Amino acid sequence: MNKNLEWFWAHRRNSSLHHMSFLMRGLAGKGWAPAVDFWFDNQAFVGVPGKGIYIFYDKHQLSSEGKYKDVQESIDKNPDFVGDFKKRTDELFGAIFASCKQIDAADLVAFTDTELEALYVEILSSLMIAPIISVQLWGIEACFDESYRIIRFLRSRLEELHKSRDFDTYRGLLSVNTGETVAFTEQKDFYGVAAQIARVPELAILFAGENTASASTALKRFPKEDALFTGHVSKYEWMHSEYVGHAWSREKWIALFQKAFRETLRPEEKLKELLENFAEQNAERNNAIAELSPPPDVLHAIDALGEFIAQRDWTKGYFTKILLSYHKLLDEIGRRHGLARTELFDYSYIEVQELLASGNRLSNEELKSRKQDGFAVVITGGDFNLTTGKDAIASVINTEGLAEPFEKYMNVSEFKGLAASRGHITGKARVLEDASRISELQPGEILVTYMTTIEFIPAFRKAAAVVTDEGGMSCHAAIISREFKLPCVVGTKVATRVVQTGDTLEVDAIHGIIKILDSATPSDAV
């Protein structure tokens, strides 16, 4: 273990060795310069079969004296930070999407092996030039760091106003997204399409039922409504796939619309409610800023914070969309070497490039070990070190101090987190390890999960509250919950380890306290 490193657990993701290998390698890229000085080259991640990827960072590098300070100085020194950050974002994603368009337009089967390798190197290079989906998250955290001017001003100003107890409320208002998130925009469009379908009596009846095939067939007889539905699917086909999933089929989208119809027979009213909530949240944010009356330097930092928040959700969405194209490339690579895409997910990006260059395949024993035992990767100074095999992984976890998320908790009836979206509610828990089982979430249940991502968006239509293991004021669950006025407590660290489906929870999203009022019996638990 490097004694200069102190790892902290930040995320768990439903991802793969392959995706995390190039994403984490990209964190060392300095391609955000000159807009913002953000990069770091010490990371670790552990893959646990059935659980996902546990991601760790160097506490000293990602701190008030490390990259947080660099981000803050990038903001403070540049009066046009927001404009420059937007421009650099467009440039970085523009280069990646150019590679995606090449993949989508090409007959990859006709490519020579050399051409296929060159295309692979090209898109990977553009993906690893910078921490494309991390700078937004950690930029928000840097803005909310206790040492930075926003929080220092907020505490001082609230003390002057004799409102120190309302600190979390005002910090939450500064976290409101002034633009529409991916989730909000899709929901708005979704209920807009649903409202059009509801105006056709035959379709309204079928969409309120459960026969997906009949609803799909009938919809095709109404060109206008079918075109609206098809357009929505095309626009948001990537939303529910994330790292290792697939784009949804027409039938799956039909089923999602049917669920919405059964839950609310008046989608136009749901649309109105969404828009009113959004306007109300932004009005509250604007009123809070006016009341606080920050000086120009603090207001400039708040504007930068707003831009990080605005881009947080969309850039993750862009990345998910990029993967739809990238996976087509993996499919062709796999076809040529007799491997399924899912098998390539167990290869690092380096090993895929070696496969392309020399045909070197991993042994069946090695692939089996990675699937059954998992893996550990430690990156220090940008050097990539992969470990597989149960005993070897355990040794890495022990020597590097990565055990925190794997510790067991017993007889816990109350725990705390960060109140990210205010509210207070009691209800039944639904614990979901990932988004693959969100159909099991019932209206009015409290969603308990490690962290919400793009794939969880349908769950926000039904959940009464959200509780997560990880996250802060800037995380996906926090932003989306505030947008839809759902009580939300994030960063509990232990929620999925102490709560089981069927437990009755009291969620105090004012003080960040979760109480297990009644434990589910074994027959109740799912």
Coordinates of N, CA and C in Angstrom, one line a residue, residues 277-471:
N277 N -44.2 22.7 -10.5 CA -43.2 22.5 -9.5 C -41.8 23.0 -9.9
F278 N -41.5 22.9 -11.2 CA -40.2 23.4 -11.7 C -40.2 24.9 -11.6
A279 N -41.2 25.6 -12.0 CA -41.3 27.0 -11.9 C -41.2 27.5 -10.4
E280 N -41.9 26.8 -9.5 CA -41.9 27.1 -8.1 C -40.5 27.0 -7.5
Q281 N -39.8 25.9 -7.9 CA -38.4 25.7 -7.3 C -37.5 26.8 -7.8
N282 N -37.6 27.2 -9.1 CA -36.7 28.2 -9.6 C -37.0 29.6 -9.0
A283 N -38.3 29.8 -8.7 CA -38.7 31.1 -8.1 C -38.2 31.2 -6.7
E284 N -38.2 30.0 -6.0 CA -37.7 30.0 -4.6 C -36.2 30.2 -4.6
R285 N -35.5 29.7 -5.6 CA -34.0 29.9 -5.7 C -33.7 31.3 -5.9
N286 N -34.4 31.9 -6.9 CA -34.2 33.3 -7.2 C -34.5 34.3 -6.0
N287 N -35.5 34.0 -5.3 CA -35.9 34.8 -4.1 C -34.8 34.6 -3.1
A288 N -34.3 33.4 -2.9 CA -33.3 33.2 -1.9 C -32.0 34.0 -2.2
I289 N -31.6 34.0 -3.5 CA -30.4 34.7 -3.9 C -30.6 36.2 -3.7
A290 N -31.8 36.7 -4.1 CA -32.2 38.1 -3.9 C -32.1 38.5 -2.4
E291 N -32.6 37.6 -1.6 CA -32.6 37.9 -0.1 C -31.2 37.9 0.4
L292 N -30.4 37.0 0.0 CA -29.0 36.9 0.5 C -28.1 38.0 -0.1
S293 N -28.5 38.5 -1.2 CA -27.7 39.6 -1.9 C -26.2 39.4 -1.8
P294 N -25.7 38.4 -2.5 CA -24.3 38.1 -2.5 C -23.5 39.1 -3.2
P295 N -22.2 39.4 -2.8 CA -21.4 40.3 -3.6 C -21.0 39.7 -4.9
P296 N -20.4 40.5 -5.8 CA -20.1 40.0 -7.2 C -19.3 38.7 -7.2
D297 N -18.3 38.6 -6.4 CA -17.4 37.4 -6.5 C -18.1 36.2 -6.0
V298 N -19.0 36.3 -5.1 CA -19.8 35.1 -4.6 C -20.9 34.8 -5.7
L299 N -21.5 35.8 -6.3 CA -22.5 35.6 -7.3 C -21.9 34.9 -8.5
H300 N -20.6 35.3 -8.8 CA -19.9 34.7 -9.9 C -19.7 33.2 -9.6
A301 N -19.3 32.9 -8.4 CA -19.1 31.5 -8.0 C -20.5 30.7 -8.0
I302 N -21.5 31.4 -7.6 CA -22.9 30.7 -7.7 C -23.3 30.4 -9.1
D303 N -22.9 31.3 -10.0 CA -23.2 31.1 -11.4 C -22.4 29.9 -11.9
A304 N -21.2 29.7 -11.5 CA -20.4 28.6 -11.9 C -21.0 27.3 -11.3
L305 N -21.4 27.4 -10.1 CA -22.1 26.2 -9.5 C -23.3 25.8 -10.3
G306 N -24.1 26.8 -10.7 CA -25.3 26.6 -11.5 C -25.0 25.9 -12.8
E307 N -23.9 26.3 -13.4 CA -23.5 25.6 -14.7 C -23.1 24.2 -14.4
F308 N -22.3 23.9 -13.4 CA -22.0 22.5 -13.1 C -23.2 21.7 -12.9
I309 N -24.2 22.2 -12.1 CA -25.4 21.5 -11.8 C -26.2 21.3 -13.1
A310 N -26.3 22.3 -14.0 CA -27.0 22.2 -15.2 C -26.4 21.1 -16.1
Q311 N -25.1 20.9 -16.1 CA -24.4 20.0 -17.0 C -24.3 18.6 -16.3
R312 N -24.5 18.5 -15.0 CA -24.3 17.2 -14.3 C -25.1 16.1 -14.9
D313 N -26.4 16.3 -15.1 CA -27.2 15.2 -15.5 C -27.1 15.0 -17.0
W314 N -27.0 16.1 -17.8 CA -27.0 16.0 -19.2 C -25.7 15.3 -19.7
T315 N -24.6 15.6 -19.1 CA -23.4 14.9 -19.6 C -23.4 13.4 -19.4
K316 N -24.0 13.0 -18.2 CA -24.1 11.6 -18.0 C -25.0 11.0 -19.1
G317 N -26.1 11.7 -19.4 CA -27.0 11.3 -20.5 C -26.2 11.2 -21.8
Y318 N -25.4 12.2 -22.1 CA -24.6 12.2 -23.4 C -23.8 10.9 -23.4
F319 N -23.1 10.6 -22.3 CA -22.3 9.4 -22.2 C -23.0 8.2 -22.5
T320 N -24.2 8.1 -21.9 CA -25.0 6.9 -22.1 C -25.4 6.7 -23.5
K321 N -25.7 7.8 -24.2 CA -26.0 7.8 -25.6 C -24.8 7.4 -26.4
I322 N -23.7 7.9 -26.0 CA -22.4 7.5 -26.7 C -22.2 6.0 -26.7
L323 N -22.5 5.4 -25.6 CA -22.3 4.0 -25.4 C -23.1 3.2 -26.4
L324 N -24.3 3.7 -26.8 CA -25.1 2.9 -27.8 C -24.3 2.7 -29.1
S325 N -23.5 3.8 -29.5 CA -22.7 3.7 -30.7 C -21.4 2.9 -30.4
Y326 N -20.8 3.1 -29.2 CA -19.6 2.4 -28.9 C -19.8 0.9 -28.8
H327 N -20.9 0.5 -28.3 CA -21.2 -0.9 -28.2 C -21.4 -1.6 -29.5
K328 N -21.8 -0.8 -30.5 CA -21.8 -1.4 -31.9 C -20.4 -1.8 -32.3
L329 N -19.4 -0.9 -32.0 CA -18.0 -1.2 -32.3 C -17.6 -2.5 -31.5
L330 N -17.9 -2.6 -30.2 CA -17.5 -3.7 -29.5 C -18.2 -5.0 -30.1
D331 N -19.4 -4.9 -30.5 CA -20.1 -6.0 -31.1 C -19.3 -6.6 -32.3
E332 N -18.8 -5.7 -33.2 CA -18.0 -6.1 -34.3 C -16.6 -6.7 -33.9
I333 N -16.0 -6.1 -32.9 CA -14.8 -6.6 -32.4 C -15.0 -8.0 -31.9
G334 N -16.0 -8.2 -31.1 CA -16.3 -9.5 -30.6 C -16.7 -10.5 -31.6
R335 N -17.4 -10.1 -32.7 CA -17.8 -11.0 -33.7 C -16.5 -11.6 -34.4
R336 N -15.5 -10.8 -34.6 CA -14.3 -11.2 -35.3 C -13.5 -12.2 -34.5
H337 N -13.7 -12.1 -33.2 CA -12.9 -12.9 -32.3 C -13.7 -14.0 -31.5
G338 N -14.9 -14.2 -32.0 CA -15.7 -15.2 -31.3 C -16.1 -14.9 -29.9
L339 N -16.3 -13.6 -29.6 CA -16.7 -13.2 -28.2 C -17.9 -12.3 -28.2
A340 N -18.8 -12.6 -27.3 CA -20.0 -11.7 -27.1 C -19.6 -10.4 -26.5
R341 N -20.4 -9.4 -26.7 CA -20.1 -8.1 -26.1 C -19.9 -8.2 -24.6
T342 N -20.8 -9.0 -23.9 CA -20.7 -9.1 -22.5 C -19.4 -9.7 -22.0
E343 N -18.8 -10.6 -22.9 CA -17.5 -11.1 -22.6 C -16.4 -10.0 -22.7
L344 N -16.5 -9.1 -23.7 CA -15.6 -8.0 -23.8 C -15.7 -7.1 -22.6
F345 N -16.9 -7.0 -22.0 CA -17.1 -6.2 -20.8 C -16.1 -6.6 -19.7
D346 N -15.6 -7.9 -19.7 CA -14.7 -8.4 -18.7 C -13.2 -8.2 -19.1
Y347 N -13.0 -7.5 -20.2 CA -11.7 -7.1 -20.7 C -11.5 -5.6 -20.3
S348 N -10.3 -5.3 -19.9 CA -9.9 -3.8 -19.8 C -9.8 -3.3 -21.2
Y349 N -9.8 -2.0 -21.3 CA -9.7 -1.3 -22.7 C -8.3 -1.7 -23.2
I350 N -7.3 -1.9 -22.4 CA -6.0 -2.2 -22.9 C -6.0 -3.6 -23.5
E351 N -6.7 -4.5 -22.8 CA -6.8 -5.9 -23.3 C -7.6 -6.0 -24.6
V352 N -8.6 -5.2 -24.8 CA -9.3 -5.2 -26.0 C -8.4 -4.7 -27.2
Q353 N -7.6 -3.7 -26.9 CA -6.7 -3.2 -27.9 C -5.6 -4.2 -28.2
E354 N -5.2 -5.0 -27.2 CA -4.2 -6.1 -27.5 C -4.9 -7.2 -28.3
L355 N -6.2 -7.4 -28.1 CA -6.9 -8.4 -28.9 C -7.0 -8.0 -30.3
L356 N -7.2 -6.7 -30.6 CA -7.3 -6.2 -31.9 C -5.9 -6.2 -32.6
A357 N -4.9 -5.9 -31.8 CA -3.5 -5.8 -32.4 C -2.9 -7.2 -32.7
S358 N -3.2 -8.1 -31.8 CA -2.5 -9.4 -31.9 C -3.4 -10.7 -31.8
G359 N -4.6 -10.4 -31.5 CA -5.5 -11.6 -31.4 C -5.4 -12.3 -30.1
N360 N -4.7 -11.7 -29.1 CA -4.6 -12.3 -27.8 C -5.9 -12.3 -27.0
R361 N -6.5 -13.5 -26.8 CA -7.7 -13.6 -26.0 C -7.3 -14.0 -24.5
L362 N -8.2 -13.5 -23.6 CA -8.0 -14.0 -22.3 C -8.5 -15.4 -22.2
S363 N -7.9 -16.2 -21.3 CA -8.2 -17.6 -21.2 C -9.6 -17.7 -20.6
N364 N -10.3 -18.8 -20.9 CA -11.6 -19.1 -20.3 C -11.5 -19.1 -18.8
E365 N -10.4 -19.6 -18.2 CA -10.3 -19.6 -16.8 C -10.2 -18.2 -16.2
E366 N -9.5 -17.3 -16.9 CA -9.4 -15.9 -16.4 C -10.8 -15.2 -16.5
L367 N -11.5 -15.4 -17.6 CA -12.8 -14.8 -17.7 C -13.7 -15.3 -16.7
K368 N -13.7 -16.6 -16.4 CA -14.6 -17.2 -15.4 C -14.2 -16.6 -14.0
S369 N -13.0 -16.5 -13.7 CA -12.6 -15.9 -12.4 C -13.1 -14.5 -12.3
R370 N -13.0 -13.7 -13.3 CA -13.5 -12.3 -13.2 C -15.0 -12.2 -13.0
K371 N -15.7 -13.1 -13.6 CA -17.2 -13.2 -13.5 C -17.6 -13.7 -12.1
Q372 N -16.9 -14.7 -11.6 CA -17.2 -15.3 -10.3 C -16.6 -14.6 -9.1
D373 N -15.3 -14.2 -9.3 CA -14.6 -13.6 -8.1 C -14.5 -12.1 -8.1
G374 N -14.7 -11.5 -9.3 CA -14.5 -10.1 -9.4 C -13.1 -9.6 -9.8
F375 N -12.8 -8.4 -9.4 CA -11.5 -7.9 -9.8 C -11.2 -6.6 -8.9
A376 N -10.0 -6.2 -8.9 CA -9.6 -4.9 -8.3 C -8.6 -4.2 -9.1
V377 N -8.8 -2.9 -9.3 CA -7.8 -2.1 -10.0 C -7.4 -1.0 -9.2
V378 N -6.1 -0.8 -9.1 CA -5.5 0.4 -8.4 C -4.7 1.2 -9.4
I379 N -5.0 2.5 -9.5 CA -4.4 3.4 -10.4 C -3.6 4.4 -9.6
T380 N -2.3 4.4 -9.7 CA -1.6 5.5 -8.9 C -0.6 6.1 -9.9
G381 N -0.7 7.5 -9.9 CA 0.1 8.2 -10.9 C -0.2 7.9 -12.3
G382 N -1.4 7.4 -12.5 CA -1.9 7.0 -13.9 C -1.5 5.6 -14.3
D383 N -0.7 4.9 -13.5 CA -0.4 3.5 -13.8 C -1.5 2.6 -13.4
F384 N -1.9 1.7 -14.3 CA -3.0 0.8 -14.2 C -2.6 -0.6 -13.8
N385 N -3.1 -1.0 -12.6 CA -2.7 -2.3 -12.1 C -4.0 -3.1 -11.8
L386 N -4.2 -4.2 -12.5 CA -5.4 -5.1 -12.4 C -5.1 -6.3 -11.7
T387 N -5.9 -6.7 -10.7 CA -5.8 -7.9 -9.9 C -7.0 -8.7 -10.0
T388 N -6.9 -10.0 -10.3 CA -8.0 -10.9 -10.3 C -7.7 -12.1 -9.4
G389 N -8.8 -12.9 -9.1 CA -8.6 -14.0 -8.2 C -9.0 -13.6 -6.8
K390 N -9.8 -14.5 -6.2 CA -10.4 -14.1 -4.9 C -9.4 -13.7 -3.8
D391 N -8.4 -14.5 -3.6 CA -7.4 -14.3 -2.6 C -6.6 -13.0 -2.9
A392 N -6.3 -12.8 -4.2 CA -5.5 -11.6 -4.5 C -6.3 -10.4 -4.4
I393 N -7.6 -10.4 -4.7 CA -8.5 -9.3 -4.5 C -8.6 -8.9 -3.0
A394 N -8.8 -9.9 -2.2 CA -8.9 -9.7 -0.8 C -7.7 -9.1 -0.2
S395 N -6.5 -9.5 -0.8 CA -5.3 -8.9 -0.3 C -5.2 -7.4 -0.7
V396 N -5.6 -7.1 -1.9 CA -5.6 -5.7 -2.3 C -6.6 -4.8 -1.4
I397 N -7.8 -5.4 -1.2 CA -8.7 -4.7 -0.4 C -8.2 -4.4 1.0
N398 N -7.5 -5.4 1.5 CA -6.9 -5.2 2.9 C -5.7 -4.3 2.9
T399 N -4.8 -4.5 2.0 CA -3.6 -3.6 2.0 C -3.8 -2.2 1.6
E400 N -4.8 -2.0 0.7 CA -5.1 -0.6 0.3 C -6.1 0.1 1.1
G401 N -6.7 -0.7 2.1 CA -7.7 0.0 2.9 C -9.0 0.3 2.2
L402 N -9.5 -0.7 1.5 CA -10.7 -0.5 0.7 C -12.0 -1.2 1.2
A403 N -11.9 -1.6 2.5 CA -12.9 -2.5 3.1 C -14.3 -1.8 3.5
E404 N -14.3 -0.5 3.5 CA -15.5 0.2 4.1 C -16.8 -0.2 3.5
P405 N -17.0 -0.3 2.2 CA -18.4 -0.6 1.7 C -18.7 -2.1 1.9
F406 N -17.8 -2.9 2.3 CA -18.0 -4.3 2.4 C -18.3 -4.8 3.9
E407 N -18.2 -3.8 4.8 CA -18.4 -4.1 6.2 C -19.9 -4.4 6.5
K408 N -20.2 -5.3 7.4 CA -21.6 -5.7 7.7 C -22.1 -4.8 8.9
Y409 N -23.4 -4.6 8.8 CA -24.1 -3.8 9.9 C -25.2 -4.7 10.4
M410 N -25.3 -4.8 11.8 CA -26.4 -5.6 12.4 C -27.2 -4.7 13.4
N411 N -28.5 -5.1 13.5 CA -29.3 -4.5 14.5 C -29.3 -2.9 14.5
V412 N -29.4 -2.4 13.3 CA -29.4 -0.9 13.2 C -30.9 -0.5 12.9
S413 N -31.4 0.4 13.8 CA -32.8 0.8 13.6 C -32.9 2.3 13.2
E414 N -31.8 3.0 13.2 CA -31.8 4.4 12.9 C -30.4 4.8 12.3
F415 N -30.4 5.5 11.2 CA -29.1 6.0 10.6 C -29.3 7.3 10.0
K416 N -28.2 8.0 9.7 CA -28.3 9.4 9.2 C -27.7 9.5 7.8
G417 N -28.1 10.6 7.1 CA -27.5 10.9 5.9 C -27.7 12.4 5.7
L418 N -27.6 12.9 4.4 CA -27.7 14.3 4.1 C -29.1 14.5 3.5
A419 N -29.8 15.5 4.2 CA -31.2 15.8 3.7 C -31.0 16.6 2.4
A420 N -31.3 16.0 1.3 CA -31.0 16.6 0.0 C -32.2 17.2 -0.7
S421 N -33.4 16.7 -0.3 CA -34.7 17.3 -0.7 C -35.7 17.2 0.4
R422 N -36.1 18.3 0.9 CA -36.8 18.4 2.2 C -38.2 17.7 2.1
G423 N -38.6 17.1 3.3 CA -39.9 16.5 3.4 C -39.9 15.4 4.5
H424 N -41.0 14.9 4.9 CA -41.1 13.9 6.0 C -42.2 13.0 5.6
I425 N -41.9 11.7 5.6 CA -42.9 10.7 5.1 C -42.6 9.3 5.8
T426 N -43.6 8.5 5.9 CA -43.5 7.2 6.4 C -44.1 6.2 5.4
G427 N -43.4 5.1 5.1 CA -43.9 4.2 4.1 C -43.1 2.9 4.1
K428 N -43.5 2.0 3.2 CA -42.8 0.8 3.0 C -41.6 1.0 2.1
A429 N -40.5 0.2 2.4 CA -39.3 0.3 1.7 C -39.2 -0.7 0.5
R430 N -38.6 -0.3 -0.5 CA -38.3 -1.2 -1.7 C -36.8 -1.0 -1.9
V431 N -36.1 -2.1 -1.6 CA -34.6 -2.0 -1.8 C -34.2 -2.6 -3.1
L432 N -33.6 -1.8 -3.9 CA -33.2 -2.2 -5.3 C -31.7 -2.1 -5.4
E433 N -31.0 -3.2 -5.7 CA -29.5 -3.2 -5.9 C -29.1 -2.4 -7.2
D434 N -30.0 -2.5 -8.2 CA -29.8 -1.8 -9.4 C -31.1 -1.5 -10.1
A435 N -31.1 -0.9 -11.2 CA -32.3 -0.5 -11.9 C -33.0 -1.6 -12.7
S436 N -32.4 -2.8 -12.7 CA -33.0 -3.9 -13.5 C -34.4 -4.3 -12.9
R437 N -34.7 -4.0 -11.7 CA -35.9 -4.5 -11.0 C -36.8 -3.3 -10.6
I438 N -36.7 -2.1 -11.3 CA -37.5 -1.0 -10.9 C -39.0 -1.3 -11.1
S439 N -39.3 -2.2 -12.0 CA -40.7 -2.5 -12.2 C -41.4 -3.1 -10.9
E440 N -40.6 -3.5 -10.0 CA -41.1 -4.1 -8.7 C -41.5 -2.9 -7.7
L441 N -41.0 -1.7 -8.0 CA -41.3 -0.6 -7.1 C -42.8 -0.2 -7.3
Q442 N -43.5 -0.2 -6.2 CA -45.0 0.1 -6.2 C -45.2 1.6 -5.9
P443 N -46.3 2.2 -6.4 CA -46.5 3.6 -6.1 C -46.6 3.8 -4.6
G444 N -46.0 4.8 -4.1 CA -46.0 5.2 -2.7 C -44.9 4.5 -1.9
E445 N -44.1 3.6 -2.5 CA -43.0 3.0 -1.7 C -41.8 3.9 -1.7
I446 N -41.0 3.7 -0.7 CA -39.7 4.5 -0.5 C -38.6 3.7 -1.2
L447 N -38.0 4.3 -2.2 CA -36.9 3.7 -3.0 C -35.7 3.8 -2.1
V448 N -35.1 2.6 -1.9 CA -33.8 2.5 -1.2 C -32.8 1.9 -2.1
T449 N -31.7 2.6 -2.4 CA -30.8 2.0 -3.4 C -29.4 2.6 -3.1
Y450 N -28.4 2.1 -3.8 CA -27.0 2.6 -3.6 C -26.9 4.0 -4.2
M451 N -27.5 4.3 -5.3 CA -27.4 5.6 -5.9 C -28.3 5.6 -7.2
T452 N -29.1 6.6 -7.4 CA -29.9 6.6 -8.6 C -29.1 7.1 -9.8
T453 N -29.4 6.6 -11.0 CA -28.7 7.0 -12.2 C -29.8 7.1 -13.3
I454 N -29.4 7.4 -14.5 CA -30.3 7.6 -15.6 C -31.4 6.4 -15.6
E455 N -30.9 5.2 -15.4 CA -31.8 4.1 -15.5 C -33.0 4.1 -14.5
F456 N -32.8 4.9 -13.4 CA -33.8 4.9 -12.4 C -35.0 5.9 -12.7
I457 N -34.9 6.6 -13.8 CA -35.8 7.7 -14.0 C -37.3 7.3 -13.9
P458 N -37.7 6.1 -14.4 CA -39.1 5.7 -14.3 C -39.5 5.5 -12.8
A459 N -38.5 5.3 -11.9 CA -38.9 5.1 -10.5 C -39.4 6.4 -9.9
F460 N -38.9 7.5 -10.4 CA -39.3 8.8 -9.8 C -40.7 9.1 -10.0
R461 N -41.3 8.4 -11.0 CA -42.8 8.6 -11.2 C -43.6 7.9 -10.1
K462 N -43.0 7.0 -9.4 CA -43.8 6.2 -8.4 C -43.4 6.3 -7.0
A463 N -42.1 6.6 -6.7 CA -41.6 6.6 -5.4 C -42.2 7.8 -4.5
A464 N -42.3 7.5 -3.2 CA -42.8 8.5 -2.3 C -41.6 9.2 -1.7
A465 N -40.4 8.6 -1.7 CA -39.2 9.2 -1.2 C -38.1 8.4 -1.7
V466 N -36.8 8.9 -1.6 CA -35.6 8.3 -2.0 C -34.6 8.3 -0.9
V467 N -34.0 7.1 -0.7 CA -32.9 7.0 0.3 C -31.7 6.3 -0.4
T468 N -30.5 6.8 -0.3 CA -29.4 6.2 -1.0 C -28.2 6.0 -0.1
D469 N -27.3 5.1 -0.5 CA -26.1 4.9 0.2 C -25.1 6.1 0.0
E470 N -25.0 6.6 -1.2 CA -24.0 7.5 -1.5 C -24.6 8.8 -2.0
G471 N -23.7 9.8 -2.3 CA -24.2 11.0 -2.9 C -24.1 12.2 -1.9

